[in-house]
Coordinates of N, CA and C and ligand atoms in Angstrom, one line a residue:
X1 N 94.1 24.9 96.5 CA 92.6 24.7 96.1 C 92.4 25.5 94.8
X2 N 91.6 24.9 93.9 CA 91.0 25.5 93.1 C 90.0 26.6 92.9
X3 N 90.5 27.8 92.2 CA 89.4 29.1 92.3 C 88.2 28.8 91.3
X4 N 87.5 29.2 92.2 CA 85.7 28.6 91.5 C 85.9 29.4 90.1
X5 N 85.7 30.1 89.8 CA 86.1 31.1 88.4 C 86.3 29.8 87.8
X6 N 87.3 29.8 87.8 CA 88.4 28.3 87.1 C 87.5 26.6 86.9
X7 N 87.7 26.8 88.1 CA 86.7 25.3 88.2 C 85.3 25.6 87.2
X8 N 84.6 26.5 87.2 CA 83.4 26.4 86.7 C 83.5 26.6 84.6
X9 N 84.9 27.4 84.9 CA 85.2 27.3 83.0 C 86.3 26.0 82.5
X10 N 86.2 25.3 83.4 CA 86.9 23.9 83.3 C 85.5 22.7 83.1
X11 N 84.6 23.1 84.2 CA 83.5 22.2 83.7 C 82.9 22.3 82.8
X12 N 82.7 23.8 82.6 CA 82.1 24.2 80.7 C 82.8 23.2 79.9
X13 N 83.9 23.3 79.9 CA 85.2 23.0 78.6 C 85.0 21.1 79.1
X14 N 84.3 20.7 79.8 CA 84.5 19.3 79.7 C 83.4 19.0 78.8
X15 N 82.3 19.7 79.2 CA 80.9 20.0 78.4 C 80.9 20.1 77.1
X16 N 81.7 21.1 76.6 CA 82.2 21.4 75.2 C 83.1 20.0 74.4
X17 N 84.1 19.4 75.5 CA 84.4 18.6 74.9 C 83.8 17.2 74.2
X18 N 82.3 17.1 75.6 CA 81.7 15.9 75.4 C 81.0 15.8 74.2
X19 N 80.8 17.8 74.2 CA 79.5 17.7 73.0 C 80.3 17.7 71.6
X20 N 81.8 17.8 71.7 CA 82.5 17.7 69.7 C 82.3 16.0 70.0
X21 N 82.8 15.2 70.7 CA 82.6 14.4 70.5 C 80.9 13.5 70.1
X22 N 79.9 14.6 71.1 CA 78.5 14.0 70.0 C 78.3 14.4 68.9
X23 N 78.6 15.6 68.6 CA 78.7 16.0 67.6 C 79.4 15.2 65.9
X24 N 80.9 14.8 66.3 CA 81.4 14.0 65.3 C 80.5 13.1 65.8
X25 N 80.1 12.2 66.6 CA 79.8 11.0 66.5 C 78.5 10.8 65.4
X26 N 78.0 11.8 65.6 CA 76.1 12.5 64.6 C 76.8 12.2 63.3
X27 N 78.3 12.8 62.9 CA 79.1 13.2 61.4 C 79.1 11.9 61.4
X28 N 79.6 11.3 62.1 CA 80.2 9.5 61.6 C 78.8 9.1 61.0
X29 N 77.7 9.2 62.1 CA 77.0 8.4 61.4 C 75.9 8.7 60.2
X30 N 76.3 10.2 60.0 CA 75.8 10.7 58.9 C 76.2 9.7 57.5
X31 N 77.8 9.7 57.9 CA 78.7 9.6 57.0 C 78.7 7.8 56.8
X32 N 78.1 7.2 57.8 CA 77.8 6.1 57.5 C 76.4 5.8 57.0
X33 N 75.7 6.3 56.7 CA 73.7 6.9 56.4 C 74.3 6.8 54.8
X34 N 75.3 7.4 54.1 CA 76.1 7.6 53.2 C 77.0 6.8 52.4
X35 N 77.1 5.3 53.1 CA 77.9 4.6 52.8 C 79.2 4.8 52.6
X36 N 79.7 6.0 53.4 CA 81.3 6.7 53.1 C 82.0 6.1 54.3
X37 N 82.2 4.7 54.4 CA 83.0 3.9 55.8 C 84.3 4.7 55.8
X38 N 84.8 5.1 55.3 CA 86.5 5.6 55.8 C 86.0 7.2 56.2
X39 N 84.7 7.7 56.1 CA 84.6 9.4 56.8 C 84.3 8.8 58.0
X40 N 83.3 8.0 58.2 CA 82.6 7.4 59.2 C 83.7 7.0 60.1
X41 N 84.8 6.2 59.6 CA 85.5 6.2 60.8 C 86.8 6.9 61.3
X42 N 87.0 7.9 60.3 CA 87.9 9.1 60.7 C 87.1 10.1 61.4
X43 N 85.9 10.0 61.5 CA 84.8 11.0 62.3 C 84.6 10.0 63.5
X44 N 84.5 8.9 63.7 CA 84.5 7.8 64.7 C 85.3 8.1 66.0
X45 N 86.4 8.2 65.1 CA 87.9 8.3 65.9 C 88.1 9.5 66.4
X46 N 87.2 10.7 65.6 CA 87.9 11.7 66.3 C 86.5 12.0 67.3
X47 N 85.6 11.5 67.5 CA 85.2 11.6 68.4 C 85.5 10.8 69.9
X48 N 86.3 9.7 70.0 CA 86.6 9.2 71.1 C 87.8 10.1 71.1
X49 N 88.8 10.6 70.4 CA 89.4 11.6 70.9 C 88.7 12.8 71.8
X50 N 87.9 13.1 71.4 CA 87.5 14.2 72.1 C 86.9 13.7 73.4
X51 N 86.0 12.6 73.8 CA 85.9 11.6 75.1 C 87.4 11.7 75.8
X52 N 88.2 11.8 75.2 CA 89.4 11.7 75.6 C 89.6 13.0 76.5
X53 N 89.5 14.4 75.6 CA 90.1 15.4 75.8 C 89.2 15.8 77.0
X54 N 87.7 15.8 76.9 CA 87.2 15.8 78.2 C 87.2 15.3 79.3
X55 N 88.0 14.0 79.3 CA 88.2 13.2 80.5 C 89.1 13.7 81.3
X56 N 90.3 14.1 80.6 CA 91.7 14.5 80.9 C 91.6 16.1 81.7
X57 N 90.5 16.5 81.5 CA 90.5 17.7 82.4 C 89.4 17.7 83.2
X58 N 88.7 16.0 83.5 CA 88.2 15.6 84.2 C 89.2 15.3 85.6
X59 N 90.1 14.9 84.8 CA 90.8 13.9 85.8 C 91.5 15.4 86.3
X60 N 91.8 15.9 85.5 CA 92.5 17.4 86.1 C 91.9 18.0 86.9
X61 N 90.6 17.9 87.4 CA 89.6 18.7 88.1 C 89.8 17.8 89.2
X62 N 89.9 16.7 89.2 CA 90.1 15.8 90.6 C 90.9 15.8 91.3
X63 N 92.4 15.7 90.4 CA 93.5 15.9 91.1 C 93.8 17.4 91.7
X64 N 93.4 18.2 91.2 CA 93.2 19.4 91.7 C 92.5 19.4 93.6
X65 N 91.8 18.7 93.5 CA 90.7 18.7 94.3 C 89.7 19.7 93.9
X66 N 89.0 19.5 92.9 CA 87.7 20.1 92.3 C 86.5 19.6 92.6
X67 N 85.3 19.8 92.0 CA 84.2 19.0 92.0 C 83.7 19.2 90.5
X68 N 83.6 18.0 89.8 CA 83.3 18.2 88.5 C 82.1 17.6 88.7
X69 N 81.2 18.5 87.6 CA 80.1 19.1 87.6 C 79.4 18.9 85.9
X70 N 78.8 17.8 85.8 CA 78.9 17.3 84.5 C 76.8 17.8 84.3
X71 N 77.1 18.9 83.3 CA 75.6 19.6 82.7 C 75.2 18.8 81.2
X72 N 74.3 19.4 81.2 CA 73.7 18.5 79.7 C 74.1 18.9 78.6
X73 N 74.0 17.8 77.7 CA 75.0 17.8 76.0 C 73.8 17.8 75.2
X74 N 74.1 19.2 74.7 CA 73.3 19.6 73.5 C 72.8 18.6 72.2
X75 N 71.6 18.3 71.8 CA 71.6 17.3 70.7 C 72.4 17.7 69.5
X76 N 73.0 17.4 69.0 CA 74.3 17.6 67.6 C 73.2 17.6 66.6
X77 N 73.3 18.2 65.8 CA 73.2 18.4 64.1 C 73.1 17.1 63.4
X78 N 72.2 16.2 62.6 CA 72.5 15.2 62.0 C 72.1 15.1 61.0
X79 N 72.0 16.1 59.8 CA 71.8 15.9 58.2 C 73.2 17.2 57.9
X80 N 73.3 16.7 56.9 CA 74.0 17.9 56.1 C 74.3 17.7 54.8
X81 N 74.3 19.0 54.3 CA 73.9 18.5 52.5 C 75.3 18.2 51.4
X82 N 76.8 18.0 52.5 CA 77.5 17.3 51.2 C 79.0 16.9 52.8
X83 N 79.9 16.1 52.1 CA 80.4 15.7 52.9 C 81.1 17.0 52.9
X84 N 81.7 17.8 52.7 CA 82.5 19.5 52.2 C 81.5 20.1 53.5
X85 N 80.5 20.0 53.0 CA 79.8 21.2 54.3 C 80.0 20.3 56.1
X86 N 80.4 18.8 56.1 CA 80.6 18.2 57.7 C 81.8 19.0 57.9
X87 N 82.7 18.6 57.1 CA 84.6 19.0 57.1 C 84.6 20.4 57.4
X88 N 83.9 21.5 56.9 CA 83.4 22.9 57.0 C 83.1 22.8 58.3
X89 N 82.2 22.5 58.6 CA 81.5 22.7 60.2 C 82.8 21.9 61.3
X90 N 83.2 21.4 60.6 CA 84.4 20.4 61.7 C 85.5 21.6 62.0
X91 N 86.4 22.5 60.9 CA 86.6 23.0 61.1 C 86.1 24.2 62.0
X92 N 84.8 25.2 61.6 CA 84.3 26.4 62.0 C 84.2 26.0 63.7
X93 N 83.7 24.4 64.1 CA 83.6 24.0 65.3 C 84.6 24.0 66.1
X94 N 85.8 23.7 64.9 CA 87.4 23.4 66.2 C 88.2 24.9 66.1
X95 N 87.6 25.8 65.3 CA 88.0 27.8 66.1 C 86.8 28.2 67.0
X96 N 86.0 27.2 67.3 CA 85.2 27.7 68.2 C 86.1 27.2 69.5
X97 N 86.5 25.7 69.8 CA 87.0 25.0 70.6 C 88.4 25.9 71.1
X98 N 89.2 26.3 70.2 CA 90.4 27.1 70.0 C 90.1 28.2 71.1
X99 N 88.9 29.0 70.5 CA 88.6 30.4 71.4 C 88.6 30.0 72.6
X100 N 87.5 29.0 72.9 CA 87.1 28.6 74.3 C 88.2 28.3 75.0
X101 N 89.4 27.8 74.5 CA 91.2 26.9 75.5 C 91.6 28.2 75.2
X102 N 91.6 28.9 74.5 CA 92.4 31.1 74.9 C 91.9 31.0 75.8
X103 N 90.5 31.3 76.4 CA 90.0 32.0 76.8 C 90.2 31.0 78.5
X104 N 90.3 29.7 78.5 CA 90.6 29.3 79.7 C 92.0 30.0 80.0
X105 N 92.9 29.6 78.9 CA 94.4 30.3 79.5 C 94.3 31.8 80.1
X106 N 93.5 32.6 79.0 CA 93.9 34.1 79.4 C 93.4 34.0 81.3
X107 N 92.3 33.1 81.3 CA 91.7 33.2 82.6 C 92.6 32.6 83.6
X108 N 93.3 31.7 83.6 CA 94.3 31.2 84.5 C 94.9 32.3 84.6
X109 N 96.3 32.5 83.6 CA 96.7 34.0 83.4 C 96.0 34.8 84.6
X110 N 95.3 35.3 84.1 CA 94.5 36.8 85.3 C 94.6 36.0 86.6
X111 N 94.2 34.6 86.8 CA 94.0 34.7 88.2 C 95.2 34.3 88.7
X112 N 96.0 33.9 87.7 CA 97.6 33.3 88.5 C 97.4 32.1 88.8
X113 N 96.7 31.1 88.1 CA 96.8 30.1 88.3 C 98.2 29.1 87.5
X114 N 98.7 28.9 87.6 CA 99.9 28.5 86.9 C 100.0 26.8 86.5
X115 N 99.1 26.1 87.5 CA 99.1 25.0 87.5 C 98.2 24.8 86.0
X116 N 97.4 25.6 85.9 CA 95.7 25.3 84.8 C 96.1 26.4 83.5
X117 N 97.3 27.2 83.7 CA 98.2 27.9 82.8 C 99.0 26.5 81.7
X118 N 99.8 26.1 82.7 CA 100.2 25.0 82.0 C 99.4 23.8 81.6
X119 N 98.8 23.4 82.4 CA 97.8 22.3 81.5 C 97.5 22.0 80.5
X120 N 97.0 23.5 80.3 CA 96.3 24.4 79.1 C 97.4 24.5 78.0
X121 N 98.4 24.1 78.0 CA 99.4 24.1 76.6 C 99.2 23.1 75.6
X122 N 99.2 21.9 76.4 CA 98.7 21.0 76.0 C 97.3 21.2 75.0
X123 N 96.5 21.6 75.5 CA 95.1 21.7 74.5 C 95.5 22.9 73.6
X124 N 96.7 24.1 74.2 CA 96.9 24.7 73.2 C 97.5 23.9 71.4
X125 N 98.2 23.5 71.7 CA 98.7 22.6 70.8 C 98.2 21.6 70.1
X126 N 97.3 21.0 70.6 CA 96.5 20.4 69.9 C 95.1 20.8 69.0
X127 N 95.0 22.0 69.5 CA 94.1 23.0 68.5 C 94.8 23.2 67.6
X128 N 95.9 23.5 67.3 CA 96.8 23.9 66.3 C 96.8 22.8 65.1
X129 N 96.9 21.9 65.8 CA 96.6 20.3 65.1 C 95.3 19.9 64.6
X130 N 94.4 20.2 65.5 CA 92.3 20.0 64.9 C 92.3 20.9 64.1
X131 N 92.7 21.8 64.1 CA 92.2 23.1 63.2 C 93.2 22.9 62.1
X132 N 94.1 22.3 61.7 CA 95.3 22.3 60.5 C 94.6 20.4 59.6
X133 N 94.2 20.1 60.6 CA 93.5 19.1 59.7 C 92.1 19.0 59.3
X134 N 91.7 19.6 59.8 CA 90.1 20.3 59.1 C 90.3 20.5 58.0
X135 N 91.4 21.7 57.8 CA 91.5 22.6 56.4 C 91.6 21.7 55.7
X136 N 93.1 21.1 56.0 CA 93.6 19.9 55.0 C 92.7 19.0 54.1
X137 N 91.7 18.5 55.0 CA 90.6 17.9 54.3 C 89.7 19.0 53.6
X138 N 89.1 20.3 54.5 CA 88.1 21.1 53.4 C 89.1 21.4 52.2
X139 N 90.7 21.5 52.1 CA 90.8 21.5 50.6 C 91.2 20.7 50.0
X140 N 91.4 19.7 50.3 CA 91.3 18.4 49.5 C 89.8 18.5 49.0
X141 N 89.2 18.5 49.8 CA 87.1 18.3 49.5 C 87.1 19.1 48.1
X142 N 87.4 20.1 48.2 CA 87.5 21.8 47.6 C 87.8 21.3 46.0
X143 N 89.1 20.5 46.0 CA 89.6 20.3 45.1 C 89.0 18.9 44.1
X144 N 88.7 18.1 44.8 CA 87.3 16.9 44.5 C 86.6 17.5 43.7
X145 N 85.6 18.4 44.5 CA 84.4 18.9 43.8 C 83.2 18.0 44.1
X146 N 82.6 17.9 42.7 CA 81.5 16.6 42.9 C 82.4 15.4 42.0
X147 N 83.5 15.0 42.6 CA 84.2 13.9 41.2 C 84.1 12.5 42.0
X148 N 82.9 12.1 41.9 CA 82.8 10.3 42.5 C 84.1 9.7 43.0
X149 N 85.0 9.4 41.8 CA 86.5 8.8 42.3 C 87.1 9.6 42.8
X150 N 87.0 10.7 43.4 CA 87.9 11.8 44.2 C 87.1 11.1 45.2
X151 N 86.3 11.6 45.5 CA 85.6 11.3 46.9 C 85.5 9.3 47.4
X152 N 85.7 8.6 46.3 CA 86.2 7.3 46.6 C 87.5 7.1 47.3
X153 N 88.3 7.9 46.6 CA 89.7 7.8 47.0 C 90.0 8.7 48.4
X154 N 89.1 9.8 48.9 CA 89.6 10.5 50.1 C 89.4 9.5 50.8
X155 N 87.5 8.7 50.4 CA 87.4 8.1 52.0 C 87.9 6.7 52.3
X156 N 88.9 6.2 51.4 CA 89.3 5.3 51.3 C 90.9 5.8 52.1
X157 N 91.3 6.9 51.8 CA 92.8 7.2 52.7 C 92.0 7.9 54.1
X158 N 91.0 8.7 54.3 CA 90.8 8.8 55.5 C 89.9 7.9 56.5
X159 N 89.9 6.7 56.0 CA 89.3 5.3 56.8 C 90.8 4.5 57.3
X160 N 92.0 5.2 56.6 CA 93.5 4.4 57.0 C 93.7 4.8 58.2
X161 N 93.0 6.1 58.8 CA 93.3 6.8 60.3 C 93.2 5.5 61.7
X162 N 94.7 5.5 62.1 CA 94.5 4.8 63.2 C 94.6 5.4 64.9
Ligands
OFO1 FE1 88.8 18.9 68.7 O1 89.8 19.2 70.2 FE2 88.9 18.8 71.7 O2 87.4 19.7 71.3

C-alpha cells in the first residue's frame, strides 16, 4: 500500500501536470491569436504531452492501489508580449516542473519507497529533455531578434513537430 505522504505529492504532481498542459494550451492559442500556426502547434502538442504525463501517474496511483484525488487547475496566463517571452516562461515553468519530480524522488528516497523511486526516473529524464528544448528555442528566439523571416522560418520548422 501506498504511504499517504506519497500519494498526496503524487496527486499535486498530476495537478501540476494538468495545469503545463493548460497552460501551453493558453500559449497555443496565444500563438494562434498571432497567426504563428507552427508555435500553435508545437505548443498544441506539447500540451497533450503533458495530459499524457499526468495520466501516467494517474494510472500509477491506481495500480498502486491509491485514490487519486483530482483538485482544481489554476486559470493559465493568456497574453504575453513577444513569442521570446512564451519560450522564456516555457522554460522557467519546466525548472519549476524539474524541482517538483526532485522533490517527489528525494521523498520516495526518505520514505523507501522504491517502487515511486523508480517511476520517477522516468520523469527524471524527461525533464532533462523539456528543459533542453525550451533553451534551444529561447536561443534560437535570442538570435531572431525582431527579424520577420527569422521568426517565419522558426514557426514554419517548429509546426514540422510530430
Ligand atoms: Fe513538461 O513535463 Fe510534464 O510537466
Amino acid at each position: 500500500m501506498i504511504k499517504e505522504k506519497i500519494l498526496n505529492i503524487l496527486n499535486k504532481q498530476i495537478n501540476e501536470e494538468l495545469f503545463s498542459s493548460y497552460l501551453y494550451l493558453s500559449m497555443s492559442n496565444f500563438f494562434s491569436s498571432q497567426n504563428l500556426d507552427g508555435f500553435a502547434k508545437w505548443m498544441r502538442m506539447q500540451s497533450q504531452e503533458e495530459y499524457g504525463h499526468g495520466m501516467k501517474i494517474y494510472d500509477y496511483i491506481l495500480q498502486r492501489d491509491g485514490k487519486v484525488v483530482l483538485i482544481k487547475i489554476e486559470t493559465p496566463k493568456a497574453v504575453w508580449k513577444s513569442p521570446l517571452e512564451v519560450f522564456q516562461e516555457t522554460l522557467k515553468h519546466e525548472q519549476h516542473i524539474s524541482a517538483c519530480v526532485n522533490n517527489i524522488v528525494n521523498l520516495a528516497i526518505q520514505e523507501k519507497d522504491h517502487a515511486t523511486t523508480q517511476f520517477f526516473q522516468w520523469f527524471v529524464g524527461e525533464q532533462v529533455e523539456e528543459e533542453a528544448n525550451a533553451i534551444n528555442i529561447v536561443e534560437k528566439m535570442k538570435m531572431i531578434g525582431d527579424n520577420k523571416s527569422g521568426i517565419f522560418m522558426l514557426d514554419r520548422e517548429l509546426g514540422r513537430r510530430q
